[in-house]
Amino acid sequence: MRSRYTAYTLQNFKYLITTTHPVQQSAVKQQKLYEQSAHTLWQKLEVVDKESGEASDPVGIVEFKAWFKESLSSPEKVHHERSSFMKIEDRWYFIYPGISHTKMDAVGRNDPCPCGSGRKYKKCCNQTNG
């Protein structure tokens, strides 16, 4: 989490993409990251809580607050989030909510959609149902 915060402060969007779950990386666009945060002035990070995330854990959740300004003269704001991470081959990856982190070819049409909507895949993210 701290390394991703630092990457945001340095506008190291390549790092942000490579530390995103590998299945999600193609959906995360460097230009979109730039547009969302190029003019953000990050002030500080506070890790509020964490669940799991130890060396032996396959997943973890980090709750954090990140303070920022949109310009030098703007008021300070806070972004409060609970982020999920998954370990693959001893490396932690951020999981974007709303973007599947399951290979879609492993999901059947009648299986629950991996995006978490609660709908069947064929009625949600598949969109090939005609």
Tab-separated table of N, CA, C and O in Angstrom:
chain	number	residue	atom	x	y	z
A	1	MET	N	0.829	-1.188	0.000
A	1	MET	CA	0.000	0.000	0.000
A	1	MET	C	0.872	1.250	0.000
A	1	MET	O	0.639	2.165	-0.769
A	2	ARG	N	1.864	1.251	0.850
A	2	ARG	CA	2.727	2.432	0.931
A	2	ARG	C	3.475	2.667	-0.375
A	2	ARG	O	3.667	3.800	-0.793
A	3	SER	N	3.909	1.587	-1.018
A	3	SER	CA	4.637	1.763	-2.279
A	3	SER	C	3.718	2.312	-3.373
A	3	SER	O	4.145	3.114	-4.202
A	4	ARG	N	2.451	1.926	-3.359
A	4	ARG	CA	1.512	2.459	-4.352
A	4	ARG	C	1.219	3.934	-4.071
A	4	ARG	O	1.116	4.732	-4.996
A	5	TYR	N	1.099	4.298	-2.802
A	5	TYR	CA	0.915	5.704	-2.454
A	5	TYR	C	2.106	6.524	-2.964
A	5	TYR	O	1.946	7.577	-3.582
A	6	THR	N	3.307	6.027	-2.711
A	6	THR	CA	4.510	6.720	-3.182
A	6	THR	C	4.498	6.831	-4.703
A	6	THR	O	4.856	7.878	-5.257
A	7	ALA	N	4.070	5.788	-5.385
A	7	ALA	CA	3.987	5.843	-6.852
A	7	ALA	C	3.010	6.923	-7.301
A	7	ALA	O	3.269	7.625	-8.288
A	8	TYR	N	1.898	7.072	-6.596
A	8	TYR	CA	0.971	8.155	-6.927
A	8	TYR	C	1.643	9.513	-6.731
A	8	TYR	O	1.502	10.400	-7.562
A	9	THR	N	2.373	9.681	-5.630
A	9	THR	CA	3.008	10.983	-5.377
A	9	THR	C	4.049	11.309	-6.435
A	9	THR	O	4.257	12.470	-6.769
A	10	LEU	N	4.703	10.277	-6.971
A	10	LEU	CA	5.739	10.461	-7.997
A	10	LEU	C	5.184	10.362	-9.419
A	10	LEU	O	5.939	10.463	-10.372
A	11	GLN	N	3.881	10.117	-9.531
A	11	GLN	CA	3.219	9.916	-10.819
A	11	GLN	C	3.884	8.779	-11.611
A	11	GLN	O	4.053	8.852	-12.824
A	12	ASN	N	4.218	7.726	-10.908
A	12	ASN	CA	4.814	6.540	-11.520
A	12	ASN	C	3.690	5.578	-11.892
A	12	ASN	O	3.431	4.596	-11.206
A	13	PHE	N	3.008	5.890	-12.977
A	13	PHE	CA	1.820	5.137	-13.376
A	13	PHE	C	2.169	3.737	-13.859
A	13	PHE	O	1.374	2.807	-13.713
A	14	LYS	N	3.355	3.566	-14.415
A	14	LYS	CA	3.785	2.230	-14.842
A	14	LYS	C	3.831	1.293	-13.627
A	14	LYS	O	3.382	0.157	-13.697
A	15	TYR	N	4.370	1.781	-12.505
A	15	TYR	CA	4.424	0.972	-11.293
A	15	TYR	C	3.016	0.642	-10.801
A	15	TYR	O	2.751	-0.480	-10.372
A	16	LEU	N	2.115	1.616	-10.862
A	16	LEU	CA	0.741	1.377	-10.415
A	16	LEU	C	0.086	0.285	-11.239
A	16	LEU	O	-0.674	-0.532	-10.708
A	17	ILE	N	0.382	0.250	-12.524
A	17	ILE	CA	-0.191	-0.799	-13.380
A	17	ILE	C	0.460	-2.144	-13.077
A	17	ILE	O	-0.235	-3.153	-12.933
A	18	THR	N	1.783	-2.195	-12.933
A	18	THR	CA	2.447	-3.477	-12.696
A	18	THR	C	2.153	-4.058	-11.316
A	18	THR	O	2.314	-5.254	-11.121
A	19	THR	N	1.697	-3.232	-10.370
A	19	THR	CA	1.327	-3.747	-9.044
A	19	THR	C	-0.174	-3.984	-8.933
A	19	THR	O	-0.682	-4.245	-7.848
A	20	THR	N	-0.865	-3.899	-10.055
A	20	THR	CA	-2.283	-4.256	-10.133
A	20	THR	C	-2.365	-5.734	-10.511
A	20	THR	O	-1.503	-6.242	-11.237
A	21	HIS	N	-3.395	-6.421	-10.037
A	21	HIS	CA	-3.574	-7.847	-10.342
A	21	HIS	C	-3.347	-8.071	-11.836
A	21	HIS	O	-3.902	-7.341	-12.669
A	22	PRO	N	-2.526	-9.046	-12.221
A	22	PRO	CA	-2.176	-9.244	-13.633
A	22	PRO	C	-3.371	-9.360	-14.583
A	22	PRO	O	-3.311	-8.858	-15.708
A	23	VAL	N	-4.451	-9.984	-14.154
A	23	VAL	CA	-5.624	-10.124	-15.022
A	23	VAL	C	-6.299	-8.772	-15.254
A	23	VAL	O	-6.935	-8.552	-16.271
A	24	GLN	N	-6.128	-7.829	-14.336
A	24	GLN	CA	-6.755	-6.510	-14.446
A	24	GLN	C	-5.892	-5.489	-15.182
A	24	GLN	O	-6.385	-4.440	-15.571
A	25	GLN	N	-4.619	-5.761	-15.354
A	25	GLN	CA	-3.698	-4.756	-15.882
A	25	GLN	C	-4.121	-4.187	-17.237
A	25	GLN	O	-3.984	-2.992	-17.460
A	26	SER	N	-4.645	-5.012	-18.115
A	26	SER	CA	-5.039	-4.500	-19.435
A	26	SER	C	-6.236	-3.556	-19.338
A	26	SER	O	-6.406	-2.696	-20.194
A	27	ALA	N	-7.036	-3.690	-18.295
A	27	ALA	CA	-8.201	-2.816	-18.124
A	27	ALA	C	-7.826	-1.487	-17.465
A	27	ALA	O	-8.583	-0.524	-17.541
A	28	VAL	N	-6.663	-1.437	-16.840
A	28	VAL	CA	-6.206	-0.213	-16.173
A	28	VAL	C	-5.315	0.538	-17.156
A	28	VAL	O	-4.256	0.066	-17.530
A	29	LYS	N	-5.762	1.670	-17.568
A	29	LYS	CA	-5.038	2.440	-18.574
A	29	LYS	C	-4.170	3.499	-17.925
A	29	LYS	O	-4.611	4.242	-17.049
A	30	GLN	N	-2.924	3.604	-18.381
A	30	GLN	CA	-2.000	4.599	-17.845
A	30	GLN	C	-2.549	6.003	-18.046
A	30	GLN	O	-2.471	6.842	-17.169
A	31	GLN	N	-3.145	6.282	-19.202
A	31	GLN	CA	-3.680	7.609	-19.474
A	31	GLN	C	-4.795	7.960	-18.489
A	31	GLN	O	-4.871	9.081	-17.997
A	32	LYS	N	-5.644	6.987	-18.171
A	32	LYS	CA	-6.736	7.222	-17.224
A	32	LYS	C	-6.178	7.549	-15.838
A	32	LYS	O	-6.659	8.464	-15.164
A	33	LEU	N	-5.155	6.817	-15.417
A	33	LEU	CA	-4.521	7.113	-14.134
A	33	LEU	C	-3.952	8.521	-14.135
A	33	LEU	O	-4.089	9.260	-13.159
A	34	TYR	N	-3.325	8.895	-15.232
A	34	TYR	CA	-2.755	10.236	-15.338
A	34	TYR	C	-3.843	11.301	-15.236
A	34	TYR	O	-3.715	12.272	-14.494
A	35	GLU	N	-4.921	11.121	-15.978
A	35	GLU	CA	-6.009	12.100	-15.974
A	35	GLU	C	-6.621	12.248	-14.585
A	35	GLU	O	-7.012	13.345	-14.189
A	36	GLN	N	-6.706	11.159	-13.843
A	36	GLN	CA	-7.333	11.190	-12.527
A	36	GLN	C	-6.441	11.805	-11.454
A	36	GLN	O	-6.945	12.314	-10.460
A	37	SER	N	-5.124	11.754	-11.639
A	37	SER	CA	-4.282	12.174	-10.526
A	37	SER	C	-3.081	13.043	-10.894
A	37	SER	O	-2.265	13.333	-10.029
A	38	ALA	N	-2.979	13.478	-12.126
A	38	ALA	CA	-1.804	14.250	-12.546
A	38	ALA	C	-1.652	15.551	-11.772
A	38	ALA	O	-0.543	16.002	-11.511
A	39	HIS	N	-2.742	16.166	-11.384
A	39	HIS	CA	-2.674	17.457	-10.708
A	39	HIS	C	-2.953	17.347	-9.210
A	39	HIS	O	-3.141	18.350	-8.539
A	40	THR	N	-2.948	16.120	-8.696
A	40	THR	CA	-3.185	15.904	-7.277
A	40	THR	C	-1.888	16.113	-6.508
A	40	THR	O	-0.837	15.611	-6.891
A	41	LEU	N	-1.991	16.865	-5.440
A	41	LEU	CA	-0.843	17.100	-4.562
A	41	LEU	C	-1.047	16.283	-3.292
A	41	LEU	O	-1.815	16.659	-2.407
A	42	TRP	N	-0.391	15.133	-3.233
A	42	TRP	CA	-0.565	14.235	-2.098
A	42	TRP	C	0.152	14.799	-0.889
A	42	TRP	O	1.288	15.259	-0.978
A	43	GLN	N	-0.503	14.753	0.268
A	43	GLN	CA	0.018	15.353	1.489
A	43	GLN	C	0.558	14.319	2.472
A	43	GLN	O	1.655	14.471	2.983
A	44	LYS	N	-0.241	13.287	2.768
A	44	LYS	CA	0.217	12.256	3.709
A	44	LYS	C	-0.673	11.027	3.604
A	44	LYS	O	-1.794	11.088	3.091
A	45	LEU	N	-0.151	9.920	4.119
A	45	LEU	CA	-0.852	8.640	4.136
A	45	LEU	C	-0.920	8.147	5.575
A	45	LEU	O	0.059	8.220	6.315
A	46	GLU	N	-2.093	7.632	5.951
A	46	GLU	CA	-2.257	6.990	7.253
A	46	GLU	C	-2.894	5.634	7.028
A	46	GLU	O	-3.992	5.535	6.468
A	47	VAL	N	-2.208	4.574	7.434
A	47	VAL	CA	-2.791	3.239	7.393
A	47	VAL	C	-3.616	3.096	8.664
A	47	VAL	O	-3.085	3.146	9.772
A	48	VAL	N	-4.930	2.953	8.488
A	48	VAL	CA	-5.865	2.901	9.610
A	48	VAL	C	-5.944	1.499	10.195
A	48	VAL	O	-5.940	1.317	11.414
A	49	ASP	N	-6.009	0.494	9.321
A	49	ASP	CA	-6.189	-0.886	9.783
A	49	ASP	C	-5.784	-1.829	8.664
A	49	ASP	O	-5.699	-1.428	7.498
A	50	LYS	N	-5.542	-3.069	9.029
A	50	LYS	CA	-5.302	-4.098	8.017
A	50	LYS	C	-5.881	-5.408	8.505
A	50	LYS	O	-5.975	-5.654	9.707
A	51	GLU	N	-6.313	-6.207	7.541
A	51	GLU	CA	-6.804	-7.548	7.822
A	51	GLU	C	-5.951	-8.503	7.016
A	51	GLU	O	-5.789	-8.328	5.809
A	52	SER	N	-5.425	-9.485	7.676
A	52	SER	CA	-4.522	-10.443	7.041
A	52	SER	C	-3.357	-9.672	6.427
A	52	SER	O	-2.944	-8.668	6.947
A	53	GLY	N	-2.818	-10.173	5.316
A	53	GLY	CA	-1.723	-9.485	4.663
A	53	GLY	C	-0.353	-9.820	5.215
A	53	GLY	O	0.627	-9.172	4.881
A	54	GLU	N	-0.278	-10.849	6.074
A	54	GLU	CA	1.022	-11.285	6.587
A	54	GLU	C	1.710	-12.152	5.531
A	54	GLU	O	1.106	-12.539	4.534
A	55	ALA	N	2.953	-12.483	5.763
A	55	ALA	CA	3.740	-13.242	4.781
A	55	ALA	C	3.075	-14.562	4.393
A	55	ALA	O	3.165	-14.990	3.244
A	56	SER	N	2.372	-15.188	5.319
A	56	SER	CA	1.747	-16.482	5.031
A	56	SER	C	0.336	-16.357	4.456
A	56	SER	O	-0.265	-17.359	4.090
A	57	ASP	N	-0.198	-15.150	4.374
A	57	ASP	CA	-1.567	-14.945	3.897
A	57	ASP	C	-1.617	-14.787	2.372
A	57	ASP	O	-0.756	-14.130	1.790
A	58	PRO	N	-2.647	-15.350	1.721
A	58	PRO	CA	-2.780	-15.176	0.270
A	58	PRO	C	-3.496	-13.877	-0.115
A	58	PRO	O	-3.408	-13.432	-1.251
A	59	VAL	N	-4.223	-13.281	0.823
A	59	VAL	CA	-4.947	-12.037	0.562
A	59	VAL	C	-4.821	-11.113	1.762
A	59	VAL	O	-4.488	-11.547	2.861
A	60	GLY	N	-5.104	-9.850	1.536
A	60	GLY	CA	-5.075	-8.880	2.612
A	60	GLY	C	-5.920	-7.675	2.269
A	60	GLY	O	-6.206	-7.419	1.093
A	61	ILE	N	-6.345	-6.957	3.293
A	61	ILE	CA	-7.128	-5.731	3.118
A	61	ILE	C	-6.458	-4.644	3.936
A	61	ILE	O	-6.093	-4.863	5.087
A	62	VAL	N	-6.277	-3.484	3.312
A	62	VAL	CA	-5.684	-2.342	3.998
A	62	VAL	C	-6.682	-1.197	3.973
A	62	VAL	O	-7.188	-0.828	2.912
A	63	GLU	N	-6.995	-0.668	5.146
A	63	GLU	CA	-7.823	0.530	5.240
A	63	GLU	C	-6.878	1.706	5.434
A	63	GLU	O	-5.988	1.662	6.287
A	64	PHE	N	-7.061	2.746	4.623
A	64	PHE	CA	-6.148	3.883	4.715
A	64	PHE	C	-6.873	5.194	4.467
A	64	PHE	O	-7.988	5.220	3.954
A	65	LYS	N	-6.194	6.261	4.843
A	65	LYS	CA	-6.621	7.620	4.529
A	65	LYS	C	-5.441	8.302	3.844
A	65	LYS	O	-4.304	8.213	4.334
A	66	ALA	N	-5.720	8.950	2.732
A	66	ALA	CA	-4.690	9.688	2.006
A	66	ALA	C	-5.171	11.126	1.840
A	66	ALA	O	-6.221	11.371	1.249
A	67	TRP	N	-4.410	12.058	2.389
A	67	TRP	CA	-4.772	13.466	2.301
A	67	TRP	C	-4.153	14.064	1.049
A	67	TRP	O	-3.024	13.726	0.678
A	68	PHE	N	-4.896	14.963	0.405
A	68	PHE	CA	-4.419	15.559	-0.837
A	68	PHE	C	-5.032	16.937	-1.036
A	68	PHE	O	-6.002	17.303	-0.386
A	69	LYS	N	-4.441	17.669	-1.962
A	69	LYS	CA	-4.978	18.946	-2.427
A	69	LYS	C	-5.069	18.875	-3.933
A	69	LYS	O	-4.274	18.205	-4.587
A	70	GLU	N	-6.046	19.583	-4.479
A	70	GLU	CA	-6.193	19.627	-5.933
A	70	GLU	C	-5.376	20.754	-6.552
A	70	GLU	O	-5.133	20.769	-7.744
A	71	SER	N	-4.951	21.707	-5.724
A	71	SER	CA	-4.040	22.783	-6.124
A	71	SER	C	-3.392	23.316	-4.849
A	71	SER	O	-3.827	22.986	-3.738
A	72	LEU	N	-2.369	24.139	-5.007
A	72	LEU	CA	-1.696	24.688	-3.826
A	72	LEU	C	-2.634	25.492	-2.933
A	72	LEU	O	-2.499	25.499	-1.719
A	73	SER	N	-3.609	26.157	-3.558
A	73	SER	CA	-4.510	27.018	-2.785
A	73	SER	C	-5.820	26.333	-2.370
A	73	SER	O	-6.612	26.919	-1.644
A	74	SER	N	-6.043	25.113	-2.811
A	74	SER	CA	-7.300	24.436	-2.469
A	74	SER	C	-7.223	23.847	-1.064
A	74	SER	O	-6.145	23.593	-0.537
A	75	PRO	N	-8.387	23.602	-0.472
A	75	PRO	CA	-8.390	22.990	0.863
A	75	PRO	C	-7.948	21.524	0.789
A	75	PRO	O	-8.104	20.864	-0.240
A	76	GLU	N	-7.403	21.044	1.873
A	76	GLU	CA	-6.984	19.654	1.942
A	76	GLU	C	-8.216	18.754	2.041
A	76	GLU	O	-9.173	19.074	2.734
A	77	LYS	N	-8.188	17.653	1.323
A	77	LYS	CA	-9.270	16.658	1.347
A	77	LYS	C	-8.671	15.326	1.759
A	77	LYS	O	-7.458	15.151	1.751
A	78	VAL	N	-9.551	14.380	2.085
A	78	VAL	CA	-9.067	13.049	2.460
A	78	VAL	C	-9.791	11.994	1.630
A	78	VAL	O	-11.003	12.094	1.395
A	79	HIS	N	-9.037	11.033	1.164
A	79	HIS	CA	-9.588	9.871	0.465
A	79	HIS	C	-9.475	8.702	1.441
A	79	HIS	O	-8.379	8.357	1.882
A	80	HIS	N	-10.610	8.094	1.811
A	80	HIS	CA	-10.657	7.001	2.778
A	80	HIS	C	-11.103	5.752	2.032
A	80	HIS	O	-12.153	5.756	1.392
A	81	GLU	N	-10.308	4.685	2.112
A	81	GLU	CA	-10.590	3.494	1.307
A	81	GLU	C	-10.153	2.237	2.040
A	81	GLU	O	-9.243	2.267	2.865
A	82	ARG	N	-10.813	1.140	1.702
A	82	ARG	CA	-10.381	-0.207	2.102
A	82	ARG	C	-9.991	-0.913	0.816
A	82	ARG	O	-10.832	-1.152	-0.038
A	83	SER	N	-8.714	-1.221	0.671
A	83	SER	CA	-8.191	-1.827	-0.546
A	83	SER	C	-7.889	-3.303	-0.330
A	83	SER	O	-7.366	-3.691	0.713
A	84	SER	N	-8.186	-4.095	-1.348
A	84	SER	CA	-7.899	-5.528	-1.310
A	84	SER	C	-6.637	-5.820	-2.117
A	84	SER	O	-6.407	-5.220	-3.172
A	85	PHE	N	-5.858	-6.758	-1.604
A	85	PHE	CA	-4.627	-7.189	-2.251
A	85	PHE	C	-4.592	-8.712	-2.285
A	85	PHE	O	-5.157	-9.363	-1.410
A	86	MET	N	-3.929	-9.263	-3.298
A	86	MET	CA	-3.784	-10.707	-3.430
A	86	MET	C	-2.314	-11.007	-3.702
A	86	MET	O	-1.675	-10.308	-4.491
A	87	LYS	N	-1.809	-12.033	-3.047
A	87	LYS	CA	-0.416	-12.415	-3.257
A	87	LYS	C	-0.338	-13.503	-4.315
A	87	LYS	O	-1.039	-14.506	-4.233
A	88	ILE	N	0.502	-13.281	-5.307
A	88	ILE	CA	0.760	-14.263	-6.353
A	88	ILE	C	2.273	-14.425	-6.430
A	88	ILE	O	2.988	-13.451	-6.692
A	89	GLU	N	2.750	-15.644	-6.189
A	89	GLU	CA	4.181	-15.941	-6.227
A	89	GLU	C	4.979	-14.945	-5.385
A	89	GLU	O	5.941	-14.333	-5.852
A	90	ASP	N	4.562	-14.774	-4.146
A	90	ASP	CA	5.238	-13.919	-3.151
A	90	ASP	C	5.246	-12.434	-3.485
A	90	ASP	O	6.044	-11.674	-2.931
A	91	ARG	N	4.381	-12.000	-4.374
A	91	ARG	CA	4.286	-10.568	-4.686
A	91	ARG	C	2.836	-10.130	-4.505
A	91	ARG	O	1.911	-10.800	-4.951
A	92	TRP	N	2.647	-8.973	-3.844
A	92	TRP	CA	1.313	-8.451	-3.574
A	92	TRP	C	0.816	-7.616	-4.755
A	92	TRP	O	1.564	-6.813	-5.314
A	93	TYR	N	-0.457	-7.812	-5.116
A	93	TYR	CA	-1.097	-7.067	-6.201
A	93	TYR	C	-2.385	-6.427	-5.700
A	93	TYR	O	-3.175	-7.058	-4.992
A	94	PHE	N	-2.598	-5.194	-6.086
A	94	PHE	CA	-3.824	-4.466	-5.775
A	94	PHE	C	-4.950	-5.015	-6.635
A	94	PHE	O	-4.751	-5.325	-7.814
A	95	ILE	N	-6.143	-5.112	-6.065
A	95	ILE	CA	-7.321	-5.556	-6.806
A	95	ILE	C	-8.272	-4.379	-6.931
A	95	ILE	O	-8.788	-3.871	-5.935
A	96	TYR	N	-8.472	-3.915	-8.173
A	96	TYR	CA	-9.427	-2.832	-8.414
A	96	TYR	C	-10.838	-3.352	-8.217
A	96	TYR	O	-11.218	-4.355	-8.823
A	97	PRO	N	-11.635	-2.687	-7.390
A	97	PRO	CA	-13.043	-3.095	-7.263
A	97	PRO	C	-13.760	-2.794	-8.574
A	97	PRO	O	-13.460	-1.824	-9.257
A	98	GLY	N	-14.657	-3.662	-8.958
A	98	GLY	CA	-15.433	-3.441	-10.178
A	98	GLY	C	-14.770	-3.956	-11.439
A	98	GLY	O	-15.368	-3.952	-12.502
A	99	ILE	N	-13.512	-4.407	-11.336
A	99	ILE	CA	-12.836	-5.015	-12.480
A	99	ILE	C	-12.537	-6.453	-12.085
A	99	ILE	O	-11.918	-6.703	-11.053
A	100	SER	N	-12.966	-7.390	-12.898
A	100	SER	CA	-12.772	-8.790	-12.567
A	100	SER	C	-11.287	-9.114	-12.408
A	100	SER	O	-10.456	-8.623	-13.153
A	101	HIS	N	-10.974	-9.947	-11.428
A	101	HIS	CA	-9.613	-10.453	-11.293
A	101	HIS	C	-9.596	-11.968	-11.502
A	101	HIS	O	-8.706	-12.665	-11.070
A	102	THR	N	-10.629	-12.455	-12.213
A	102	THR	CA	-10.740	-13.850	-12.592
A	102	THR	C	-10.619	-13.928	-14.104
A	102	THR	O	-11.218	-13.120	-14.808
A	103	LYS	N	-9.851	-14.864	-14.597
A	103	LYS	CA	-9.762	-15.025	-16.047
A	103	LYS	C	-11.150	-15.351	-16.566
A	103	LYS	O	-11.793	-16.283	-16.118
A	104	MET	N	-11.601	-14.568	-17.525
A	104	MET	CA	-12.971	-14.704	-17.994
A	104	MET	C	-13.227	-16.026	-18.708
A	104	MET	O	-14.345	-16.500	-18.706
A	105	ASP	N	-12.204	-16.651	-19.285
A	105	ASP	CA	-12.441	-17.929	-19.943
A	105	ASP	C	-12.714	-19.043	-18.936
A	105	ASP	O	-13.179	-20.103	-19.287
A	106	ALA	N	-12.453	-18.793	-17.662
A	106	ALA	CA	-12.724	-19.769	-16.615
A	106	ALA	C	-14.120	-19.590	-16.023
A	106	ALA	O	-14.537	-20.354	-15.179
A	107	VAL	N	-14.845	-18.578	-16.473
A	107	VAL	CA	-16.168	-18.284	-15.943
A	107	VAL	C	-17.217	-18.782	-16.937
A	107	VAL	O	-17.204	-18.401	-18.105
A	108	GLY	N	-18.125	-19.630	-16.460
A	108	GLY	CA	-19.207	-20.110	-17.313
A	108	GLY	C	-20.317	-19.071	-17.428
A	108	GLY	O	-20.477	-18.208	-16.552
A	109	ARG	N	-21.095	-19.140	-18.503
A	109	ARG	CA	-22.159	-18.171	-18.748
A	109	ARG	C	-23.164	-18.107	-17.605
A	109	ARG	O	-23.711	-17.056	-17.313
A	110	ASN	N	-23.424	-19.219	-16.937
A	110	ASN	CA	-24.404	-19.250	-15.862
A	110	ASN	C	-23.789	-19.114	-14.470
A	110	ASN	O	-24.499	-19.169	-13.475
A	111	ASP	N	-22.477	-18.911	-14.407
A	111	ASP	CA	-21.804	-18.690	-13.129
A	111	ASP	C	-22.066	-17.269	-12.653
A	111	ASP	O	-22.350	-16.370	-13.457
A	112	PRO	N	-21.937	-17.031	-11.332
A	112	PRO	CA	-22.042	-15.648	-10.851
A	112	PRO	C	-20.947	-14.794	-11.490
A	112	PRO	O	-19.824	-15.252	-11.689
A	113	CYS	N	-21.275	-13.575	-11.823
A	113	CYS	CA	-20.309	-12.685	-12.461
A	113	CYS	C	-19.182	-12.364	-11.482
A	113	CYS	O	-19.442	-12.005	-10.334
A	114	PRO	N	-17.923	-12.464	-11.928
A	114	PRO	CA	-16.812	-12.179	-11.029
A	114	PRO	C	-16.708	-10.719	-10.608
A	114	PRO	O	-15.948	-10.390	-9.705
A	115	CYS	N	-17.481	-9.827	-11.213
A	115	CYS	CA	-17.414	-8.417	-10.815
A	115	CYS	C	-18.108	-8.181	-9.482
A	115	CYS	O	-17.980	-7.111	-8.897
A	116	GLY	N	-18.867	-9.191	-8.999
A	116	GLY	CA	-19.504	-9.063	-7.696
A	116	GLY	C	-20.902	-8.475	-7.733
A	116	GLY	O	-21.475	-8.159	-6.697
A	117	SER	N	-21.490	-8.344	-8.916
A	117	SER	CA	-22.818	-7.736	-9.037
A	117	SER	C	-23.935	-8.621	-8.486
A	117	SER	O	-25.021	-8.134	-8.203
A	118	GLY	N	-23.668	-9.940	-8.387
A	118	GLY	CA	-24.701	-10.868	-7.959
A	118	GLY	C	-25.516	-11.425	-9.120
A	118	GLY	O	-26.340	-12.301	-8.945
A	119	ARG	N	-25.294	-10.897	-10.317
A	119	ARG	CA	-26.001	-11.380	-11.518
A	119	ARG	C	-25.187	-12.478	-12.189
A	119	ARG	O	-24.001	-12.630	-11.945
A	120	LYS	N	-25.837	-13.249	-13.055
A	120	LYS	CA	-25.128	-14.257	-13.829
A	120	LYS	C	-24.198	-13.560	-14.823
A	120	LYS	O	-24.511	-12.485	-15.348
A	121	TYR	N	-23.076	-14.214	-15.097
A	121	TYR	CA	-22.074	-13.659	-16.008
A	121	TYR	C	-22.679	-13.320	-17.371
A	121	TYR	O	-22.413	-12.258	-17.931
A	122	LYS	N	-23.579	-14.184	-17.895
A	122	LYS	CA	-24.150	-13.947	-19.219
A	122	LYS	C	-25.041	-12.711	-19.256
A	122	LYS	O	-25.275	-12.128	-20.305
A	123	LYS	N	-25.551	-12.266	-18.109
A	123	LYS	CA	-26.425	-11.099	-18.028
A	123	LYS	C	-25.689	-9.853	-17.541
A	123	LYS	O	-26.287	-8.818	-17.358
A	124	CYS	N	-24.388	-9.996	-17.318
A	124	CYS	CA	-23.643	-8.873	-16.743
A	124	CYS	C	-22.457	-8.523	-17.641
A	124	CYS	O	-22.625	-7.875	-18.663
A	125	CYS	N	-21.272	-8.967	-17.273
A	125	CYS	CA	-20.057	-8.556	-17.975
A	125	CYS	C	-19.805	-9.296	-19.282
A	125	CYS	O	-18.986	-8.860	-20.082
A	126	ASN	N	-20.476	-10.409	-19.515
A	126	ASN	CA	-20.271	-11.149	-20.759
A	126	ASN	C	-20.712	-10.328	-21.967
A	126	ASN	O	-19.996	-10.202	-22.933
A	127	GLN	N	-21.914	-9.796	-21.927
A	127	GLN	CA	-22.469	-8.918	-22.965
A	127	GLN	C	-22.438	-9.526	-24.362
A	127	GLN	O	-22.487	-8.820	-25.349
A	128	THR	N	-22.325	-10.877	-24.470
A	128	THR	CA	-22.385	-11.515	-25.781
A	128	THR	C	-23.676	-12.312	-25.917
A	128	THR	O	-23.801	-13.153	-26.770
A	129	ASN	N	-24.634	-11.997	-25.050
A	129	ASN	CA	-25.873	-12.779	-25.019
A	129	ASN	C	-26.888	-12.300	-26.030
A	129	ASN	O	-27.948	-12.853	-26.123
A	130	GLY	N	-26.555	-11.295	-26.828
A	130	GLY	CA	-27.432	-10.843	-27.892
A	130	GLY	C	-28.577	-10.107	-27.392
A	130	GLY	O	-29.607	-9.908	-27.814
